[in-house]
Amino acid sequence: MQRLFQESPVLKDIIDNSNTGRQAKKKLKIWALRVLSENPDAYSYFIQEKAGTSQLKKLRSRDYAAIRILDYIKHSGRQFKDLNLNGEIVESDPFAILIQCARKGTGGATPAYFYDMIHLFKQLSGHEDPLPHKLEILLWMDRYSSGLDPEVILQRKKNKLRILKIIIKKIDDKEIKTKKYRFKKGMSRQKKMALAKTWWKDHKFHLKFAVRTPEDLNEMLGFSLDREVMATMKQARKVGIPLFVNPYYLSLLDTQASPNSLGADLAIRQYMLYSKELVNEFGNINAWEKEDIVEPGKPNAAGWLIPDDCIHRRYPNVAILIPKGLGRACGGLCSICQRMYGFQYGNLNFNLEKLKTNVSLDDRLEASTTYFENDSQLRDVLITGGDALMSTNKTLRKILQSIYKMAKRKRRANMNRKDGEKYAQILRVRLGTRLPVYLPMRIQTGLVNILAEFKEKASKIGIQQFVFQTHFESPMEITPETKFCVERLNKAGWIVSNQLVFTSAASRRGHTTKLRKVLNDIGVILYYSFTVKGYMENNHLFTPNARLVQEGMEEKIIGLLPDTFIPGLRQLPINAENIVDNISQLRTCADIPFLASDRNVLNLPGVGKSLTFRTIGITNDGRRILEFDHDATREHSPIIKRIGKVTIIESKSIHDYLQQLDNMGEDILEYSSIYGYSLSETESRNQIFEYPAYNYDVTNKITNLDLHLT
């Protein structure tokens, strides 16, 4: 508090010379309004007379602070249900805490609260942190190795040999019995290794020998995990959190802490190794994705009437298809998984045999595609899971064929409808998968042929975009195997896009920018960067939204493409076969290290993605309270008119986040401007991801929606 008053004598004077808390707040309000009066555009933004990214750019740093102070006062005394604290009611009254502390020496606030306040009033007084120069950002990027670096490739070959030796021993000792992967009697050690190396190219081998216990995990990693990590992993097993990591993905971890990759694989480790917070919360995890809770015949959280749990939906233009069967499985369990609550109830597991369904796939697909066919606004189907590529080639061919027939029927039905009454036709088909990262050996000739055949015939009935939606989290996940895998998908005519989850390790300066560059190098287009979803179970992985805004304003900005290059940008999805060369040419001509085509967003529970928010409060332990509005740049379910704004209480303060970065070896002075990012507007969707236009007017009628909710 004393440091706060030293930084802001005006604040001290206001508190010292106010008889009541109400009077002090009134003086603070006058001060903030005086700052806004210097910039009419900022005042218009504050009263929400004008909004959007163009208006936001007109705000000065001081205006951010003034608006936050005014919002703190406006929302003083509001109570919120804090799902980070199992629904405990918390009240936000930031200046009441401060006044109480100044007068009585107590107030219940932690240092994290005061650090946030110190930076707030420094910002209001005109202090600004300089934006980083492009050269500085490039130096941050150079801190991180990628899986394509020769030294890293060499180390991983050694990791592969270590893991195969362990597997060979387990087979010899009959710890693991399998008909397919076994050795003939009398086989030499060299021949066993040679055979095991051929198995390595088979994705089913990796699923069979995936580790499922902390002890096996540690053995595969050369007994490199420390006692604390092992204790947490054992406790995770005890409370019921499954473990499933395949040998290939394990080979990506550096067990030697070599100079070339020191700290570079931390983002991978966060995905593989569970946190104490996750272990403590498991069993009490709340579903973040409310619209994923489906009851047949009842509207979901976004108002859509859905036939069964094979379909998830939030937007008018998009529906997610989750077929029954192995497609609901994954190649591994990510600690950040948004469906962790499903694992805690036993609805999801890694018993691949158990996941095989006895229900007719044809019947399920018919119900889903009939729903799509009768939908007036749908133009984009995302086939996911689990993981779409966990399905067999035979199943995947059947799913794609079902989509093709539906799209063809829908097109034919439109011929009998008048202009203005015609339904939206399917323009885009996507496959959601992490197997290019987890198991790149899954993408073999048979699968590629299925994809190429589908693209060829689907193109003839109006489907124009064919997309693999995957999830690389770290440049260390980009290997020669993944590079070859992406090349195969591109040659089949499908583009590959990436969604990053902005975990604490991935949020380090330069990490995401390096990932963008290396992904572009192999032909992957950036789609989204997400704030971590969930509550206290993901506290360790959570990065405050202010850091996501900071990353977009201070780092991603060097990859923005000037408008003159937009025609070339639009051509990228059309010519997937040559996407590597075309991306390279665009970057060279624009003199940028990567194409910043991704949007930084948070997935709001129930109604979609947005990064349009204002900080309206702060808890006594420094966690910010954000009020989100919906993304005004895209169509939504009409239900958002009833839902209104969405309030999110973050699970971690900025101060605690910076302390975590400090523990990772980061210089937290490089992040000092983070406190100032207290409001944001959602970026427009990149031209690459816009739907092609129809040559007719689509009906305004919305089907498959509970109209009573609109």
XYZ file of C-alpha atoms in Angstrom, residues 413-423 425 694-700:
19
model
C -33.517 -29.670 -52.982
C -32.466 -26.041 -53.447
C -33.310 -26.218 -57.139
C -36.991 -26.312 -56.161
C -36.738 -23.323 -53.792
C -37.102 -19.685 -54.793
C -34.253 -17.200 -54.410
C -34.410 -15.867 -50.867
C -35.908 -19.158 -49.680
C -32.953 -21.373 -50.576
C -31.005 -23.140 -47.837
C -25.358 -25.473 -48.918
C -23.315 -18.103 -52.847
C -24.772 -17.052 -56.182
C -28.202 -16.833 -54.509
C -29.794 -15.310 -51.411
C -30.055 -17.658 -48.428
C -33.316 -17.712 -46.484
C -33.544 -15.772 -43.239
